[in-house]
CSV table of C-alpha atoms and ligand atoms in Angstrom, one decimal:
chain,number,residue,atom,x,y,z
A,1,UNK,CA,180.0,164.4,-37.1
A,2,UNK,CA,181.3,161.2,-35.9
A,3,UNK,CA,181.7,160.6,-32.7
A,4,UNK,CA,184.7,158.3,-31.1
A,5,UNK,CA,185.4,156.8,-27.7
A,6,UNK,CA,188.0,155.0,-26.8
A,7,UNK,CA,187.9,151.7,-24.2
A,8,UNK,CA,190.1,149.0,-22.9
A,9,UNK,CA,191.0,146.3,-25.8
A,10,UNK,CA,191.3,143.9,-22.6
A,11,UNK,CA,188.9,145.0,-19.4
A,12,UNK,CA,189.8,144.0,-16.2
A,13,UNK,CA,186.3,143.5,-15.4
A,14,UNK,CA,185.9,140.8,-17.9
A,15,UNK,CA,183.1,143.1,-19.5
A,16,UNK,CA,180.8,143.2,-16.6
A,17,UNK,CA,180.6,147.1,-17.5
A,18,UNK,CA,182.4,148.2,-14.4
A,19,UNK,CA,184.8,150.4,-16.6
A,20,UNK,CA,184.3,154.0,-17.1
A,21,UNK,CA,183.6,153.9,-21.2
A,22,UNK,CA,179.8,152.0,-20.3
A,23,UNK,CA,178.7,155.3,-18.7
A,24,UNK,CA,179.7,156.9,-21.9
A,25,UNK,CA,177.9,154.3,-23.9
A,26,UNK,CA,174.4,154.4,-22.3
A,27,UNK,CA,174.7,158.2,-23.0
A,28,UNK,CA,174.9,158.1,-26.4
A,29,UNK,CA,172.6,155.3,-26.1
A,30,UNK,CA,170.1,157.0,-24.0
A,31,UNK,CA,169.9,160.5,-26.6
A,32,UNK,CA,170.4,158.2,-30.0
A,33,UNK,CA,173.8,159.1,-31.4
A,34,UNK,CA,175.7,156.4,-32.9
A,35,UNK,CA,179.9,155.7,-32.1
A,36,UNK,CA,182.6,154.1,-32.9
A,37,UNK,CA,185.3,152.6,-30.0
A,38,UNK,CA,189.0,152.6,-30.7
A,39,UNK,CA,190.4,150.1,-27.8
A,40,UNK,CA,193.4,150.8,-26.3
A,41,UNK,CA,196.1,148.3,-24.7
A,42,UNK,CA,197.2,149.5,-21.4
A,43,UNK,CA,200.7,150.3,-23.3
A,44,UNK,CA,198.9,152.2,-25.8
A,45,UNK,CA,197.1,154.2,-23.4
A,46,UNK,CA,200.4,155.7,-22.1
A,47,UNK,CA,201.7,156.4,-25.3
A,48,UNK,CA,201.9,159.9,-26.3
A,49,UNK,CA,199.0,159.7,-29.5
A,50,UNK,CA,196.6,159.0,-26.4
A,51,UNK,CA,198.3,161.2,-23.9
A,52,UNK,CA,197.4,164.2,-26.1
A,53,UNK,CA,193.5,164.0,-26.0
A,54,UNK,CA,193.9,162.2,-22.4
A,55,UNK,CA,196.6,164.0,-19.6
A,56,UNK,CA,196.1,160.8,-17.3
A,57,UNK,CA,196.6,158.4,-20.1
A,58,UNK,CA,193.1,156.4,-19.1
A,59,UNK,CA,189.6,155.5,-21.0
A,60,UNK,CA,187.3,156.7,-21.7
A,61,UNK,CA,187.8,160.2,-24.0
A,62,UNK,CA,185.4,161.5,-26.7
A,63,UNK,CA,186.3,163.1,-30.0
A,64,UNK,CA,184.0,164.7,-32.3
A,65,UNK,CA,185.3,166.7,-34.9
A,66,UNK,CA,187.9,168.9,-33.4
A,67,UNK,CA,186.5,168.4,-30.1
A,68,UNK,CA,188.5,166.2,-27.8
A,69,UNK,CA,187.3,165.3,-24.2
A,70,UNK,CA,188.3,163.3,-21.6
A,71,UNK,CA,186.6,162.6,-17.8
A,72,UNK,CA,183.5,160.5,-18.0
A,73,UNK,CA,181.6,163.0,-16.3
A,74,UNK,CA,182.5,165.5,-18.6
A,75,UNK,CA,181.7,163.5,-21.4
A,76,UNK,CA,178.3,162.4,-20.6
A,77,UNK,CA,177.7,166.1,-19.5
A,78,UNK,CA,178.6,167.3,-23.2
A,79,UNK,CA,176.4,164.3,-24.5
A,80,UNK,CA,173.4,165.4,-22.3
A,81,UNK,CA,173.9,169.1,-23.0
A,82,UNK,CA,174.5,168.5,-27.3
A,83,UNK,CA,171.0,166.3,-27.4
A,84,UNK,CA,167.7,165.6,-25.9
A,85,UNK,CA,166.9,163.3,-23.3
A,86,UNK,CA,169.3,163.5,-20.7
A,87,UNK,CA,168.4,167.1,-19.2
A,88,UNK,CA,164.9,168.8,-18.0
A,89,UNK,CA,164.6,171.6,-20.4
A,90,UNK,CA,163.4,173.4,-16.7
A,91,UNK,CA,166.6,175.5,-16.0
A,92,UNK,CA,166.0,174.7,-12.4
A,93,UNK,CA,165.3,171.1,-12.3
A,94,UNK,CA,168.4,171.1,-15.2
A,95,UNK,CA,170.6,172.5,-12.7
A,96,UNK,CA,169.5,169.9,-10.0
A,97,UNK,CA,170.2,167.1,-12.5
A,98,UNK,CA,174.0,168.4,-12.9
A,99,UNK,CA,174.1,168.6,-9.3
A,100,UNK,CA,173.1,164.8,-8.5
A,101,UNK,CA,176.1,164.5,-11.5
A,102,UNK,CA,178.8,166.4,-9.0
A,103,UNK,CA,177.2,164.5,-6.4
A,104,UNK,CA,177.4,160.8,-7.7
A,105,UNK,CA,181.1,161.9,-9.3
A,106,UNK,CA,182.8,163.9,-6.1
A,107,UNK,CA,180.4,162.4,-2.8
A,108,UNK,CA,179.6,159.1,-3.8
A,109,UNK,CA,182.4,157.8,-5.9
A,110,UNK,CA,185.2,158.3,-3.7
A,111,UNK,CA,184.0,156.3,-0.7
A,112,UNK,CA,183.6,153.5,-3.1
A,113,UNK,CA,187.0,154.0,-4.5
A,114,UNK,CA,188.5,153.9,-1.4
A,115,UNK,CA,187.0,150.8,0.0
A,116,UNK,CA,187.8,149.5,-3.4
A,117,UNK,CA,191.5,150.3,-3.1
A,118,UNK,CA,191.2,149.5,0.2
A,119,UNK,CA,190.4,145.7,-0.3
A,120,UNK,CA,192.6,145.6,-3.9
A,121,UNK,CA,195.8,147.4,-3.0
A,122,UNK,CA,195.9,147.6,1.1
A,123,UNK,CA,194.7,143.9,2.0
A,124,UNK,CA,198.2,142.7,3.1
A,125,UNK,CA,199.5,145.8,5.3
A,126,UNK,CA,199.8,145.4,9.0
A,127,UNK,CA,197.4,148.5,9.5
A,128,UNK,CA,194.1,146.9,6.4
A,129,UNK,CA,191.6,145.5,9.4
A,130,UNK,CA,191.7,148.4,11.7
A,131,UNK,CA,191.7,150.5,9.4
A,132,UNK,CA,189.3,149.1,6.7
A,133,UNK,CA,186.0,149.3,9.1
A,134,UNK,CA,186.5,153.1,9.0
A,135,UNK,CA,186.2,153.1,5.7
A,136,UNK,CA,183.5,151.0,5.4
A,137,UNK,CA,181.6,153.1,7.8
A,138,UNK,CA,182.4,156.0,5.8
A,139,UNK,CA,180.4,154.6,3.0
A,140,UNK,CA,177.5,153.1,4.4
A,141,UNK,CA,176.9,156.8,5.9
A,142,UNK,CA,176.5,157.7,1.9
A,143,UNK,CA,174.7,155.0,0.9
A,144,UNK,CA,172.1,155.8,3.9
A,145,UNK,CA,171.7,159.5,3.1
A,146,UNK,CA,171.3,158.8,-0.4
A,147,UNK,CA,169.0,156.0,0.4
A,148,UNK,CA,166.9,158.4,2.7
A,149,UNK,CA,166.7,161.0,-0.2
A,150,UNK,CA,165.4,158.9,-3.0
A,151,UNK,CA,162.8,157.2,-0.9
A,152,UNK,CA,160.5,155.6,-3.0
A,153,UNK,CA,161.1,157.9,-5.5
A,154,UNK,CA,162.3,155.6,-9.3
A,155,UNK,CA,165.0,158.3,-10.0
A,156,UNK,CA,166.3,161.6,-8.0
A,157,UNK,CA,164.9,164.4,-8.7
A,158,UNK,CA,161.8,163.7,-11.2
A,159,UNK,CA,162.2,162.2,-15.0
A,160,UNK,CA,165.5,160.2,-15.3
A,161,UNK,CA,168.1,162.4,-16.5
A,162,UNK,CA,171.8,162.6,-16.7
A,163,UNK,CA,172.4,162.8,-12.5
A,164,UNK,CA,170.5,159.5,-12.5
A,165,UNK,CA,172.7,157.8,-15.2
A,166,UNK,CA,175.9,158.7,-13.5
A,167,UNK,CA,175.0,157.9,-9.6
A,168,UNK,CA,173.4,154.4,-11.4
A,169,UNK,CA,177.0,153.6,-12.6
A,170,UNK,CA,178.7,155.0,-10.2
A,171,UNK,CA,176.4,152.2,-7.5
A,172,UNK,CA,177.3,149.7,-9.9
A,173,UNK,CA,181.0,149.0,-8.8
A,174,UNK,CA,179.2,148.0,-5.2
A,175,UNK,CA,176.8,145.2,-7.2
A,176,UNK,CA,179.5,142.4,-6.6
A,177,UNK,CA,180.0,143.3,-2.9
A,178,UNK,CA,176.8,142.7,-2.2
A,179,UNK,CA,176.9,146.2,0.1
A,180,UNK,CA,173.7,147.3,-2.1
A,181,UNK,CA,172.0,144.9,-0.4
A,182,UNK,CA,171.2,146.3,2.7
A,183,UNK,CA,169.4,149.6,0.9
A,184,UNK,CA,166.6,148.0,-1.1
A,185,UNK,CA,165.6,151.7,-2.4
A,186,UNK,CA,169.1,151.9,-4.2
A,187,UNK,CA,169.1,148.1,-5.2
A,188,UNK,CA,165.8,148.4,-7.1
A,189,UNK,CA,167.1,152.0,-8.5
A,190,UNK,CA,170.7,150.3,-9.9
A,191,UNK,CA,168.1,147.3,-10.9
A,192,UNK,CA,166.0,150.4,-12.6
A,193,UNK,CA,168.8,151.8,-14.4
A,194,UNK,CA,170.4,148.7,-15.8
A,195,UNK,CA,166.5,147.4,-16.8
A,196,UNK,CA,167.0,150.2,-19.5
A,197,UNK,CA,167.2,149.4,-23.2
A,198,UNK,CA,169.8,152.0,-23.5
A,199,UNK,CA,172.0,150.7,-20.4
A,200,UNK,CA,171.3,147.2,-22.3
A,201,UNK,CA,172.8,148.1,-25.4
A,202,UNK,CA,175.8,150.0,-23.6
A,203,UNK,CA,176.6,146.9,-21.6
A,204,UNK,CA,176.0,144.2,-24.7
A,205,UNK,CA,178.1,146.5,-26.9
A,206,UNK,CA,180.9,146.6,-24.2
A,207,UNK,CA,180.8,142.9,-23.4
A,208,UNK,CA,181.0,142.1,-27.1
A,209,UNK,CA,184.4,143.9,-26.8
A,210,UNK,CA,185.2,140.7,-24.0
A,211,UNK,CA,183.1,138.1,-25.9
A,212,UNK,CA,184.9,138.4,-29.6
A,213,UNK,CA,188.5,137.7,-27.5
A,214,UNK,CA,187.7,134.9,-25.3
A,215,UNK,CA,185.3,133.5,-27.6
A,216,UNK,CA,182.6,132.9,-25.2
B,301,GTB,N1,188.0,160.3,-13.4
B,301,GTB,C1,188.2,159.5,-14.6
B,301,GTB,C2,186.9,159.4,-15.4
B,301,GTB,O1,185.8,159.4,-14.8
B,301,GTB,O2,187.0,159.3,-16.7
B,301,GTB,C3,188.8,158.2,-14.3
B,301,GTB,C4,189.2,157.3,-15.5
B,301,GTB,C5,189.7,156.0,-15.1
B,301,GTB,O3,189.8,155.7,-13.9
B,301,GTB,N2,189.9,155.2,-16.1
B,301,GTB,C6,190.4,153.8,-15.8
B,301,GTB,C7,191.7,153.6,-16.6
B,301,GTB,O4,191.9,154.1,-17.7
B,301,GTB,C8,189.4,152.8,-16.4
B,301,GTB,S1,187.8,152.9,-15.7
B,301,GTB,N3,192.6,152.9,-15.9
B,301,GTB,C9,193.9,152.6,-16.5
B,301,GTB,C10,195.0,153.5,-15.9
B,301,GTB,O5,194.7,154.4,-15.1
B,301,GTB,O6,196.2,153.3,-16.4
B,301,GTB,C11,188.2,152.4,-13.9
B,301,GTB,C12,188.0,150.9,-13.8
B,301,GTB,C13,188.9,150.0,-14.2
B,301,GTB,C14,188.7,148.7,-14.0
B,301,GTB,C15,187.5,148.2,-13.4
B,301,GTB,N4,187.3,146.8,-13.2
B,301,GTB,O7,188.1,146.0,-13.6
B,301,GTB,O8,186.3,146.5,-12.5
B,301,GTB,C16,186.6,149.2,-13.0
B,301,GTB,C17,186.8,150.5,-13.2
């Protein structure tokens, strides 16, 4: 069956792969299943034909068949349960994989977010530089426990699998910060996940998206 996902027709990011859909891509990319896109304009996004298979009105969803999906970790779990390669066939060392997913989605993710947010959206309140080393703090106390637990380990918990994929993208958003810098163990394991051919093909096929526009 085919399988589509949709994307931005115009990424913020300038297609350095910081949008949800490249997650989605190295997925398929990692197991071997081919995809179409269908790229949305933000107006389109809000616009009831993508409303219906995505509450929120964001990217990325999935459709396959009569399946319809949206939430990238949802997504890439389906992907990693439908086909090999993304999850131990070990049903204990499976379950820890969907754990490192919950943990990259709902312990790591939002600290990023809200330092994000925090420099995007807050930068010009009264309150943004007392309250932004708070925040800051509040991450780097992630970054250091997840540090400590990978080690010198190359992924979490074994063979790469679907927990790695997800914590690698979610680290990603903190590349241009330079805030990776001062854990070396997660720089080289973000530097190990993008050094995939699969995460190479995602992230080409997503910047071709940015490419064919500007003509660069
Ligand atoms: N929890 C959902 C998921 O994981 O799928 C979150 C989905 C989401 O945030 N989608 C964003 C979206 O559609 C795109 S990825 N936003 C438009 C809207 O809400 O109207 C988030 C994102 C956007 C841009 C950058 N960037 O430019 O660097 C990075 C990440």
């Amino acid at each position: 069956m085919t399988i589509t996902i949709t994307a931005f027709e115009r990424s913020p990011d300038g297609g350095k792969g910081l949008a949800r859909d490249t997650r989605v891509r190295w997925a398929l990319e990692e197991v071997g299943q081919p995809y179409n896109v269908r790229l949305l304009s933000f107006k389109a996004m809000k616009e009831p034909a993508h409303l219906a298979p995505h509450p929120f009105g964001q990217i990325p969803t999935y459709e396959e068949g009569d399946l319809a999906l949206f939430e990238s970790g949802a997504i890439v779990f389906h992907i990693a349960e439908r086909h090999a390669g993304l999850l131990p066939a070990d049903a204990n060392a499976r379950a820890r994989a969907i754990a490192w997913m919950f943990a990259a989605l709902s312990t790591i993710e939002p600290p990023i977010l809200d330092l994000a947010n925090a420099r995007l959206v807050e930068r010009n309140e009264p309150w943004y530089h007392q309250r932004l080393p708070a925040v800051e703090q509040r991450l780097r106390q992630r970054l250091g426990e997840l540090s400590d637990r990978l080690g010198k380990a190359d992924w979490l918990d074994g063979e790469f699998s679907a927990g790695d994929l997800i914590m690698v993208s979610v680290l990603l958003r903190l590349k241009p910060s330079g805030m990776l810098d001062a854990y070396p163990s997660l720089s080289a394991y973000v530097a190990r996940g993008e050094a995939r051919p699969a995460y190479q093909r995602a992230f080409e096929a997503q910047r071709a998206v940015f490419t064919a526009q500007s003509g660069s």
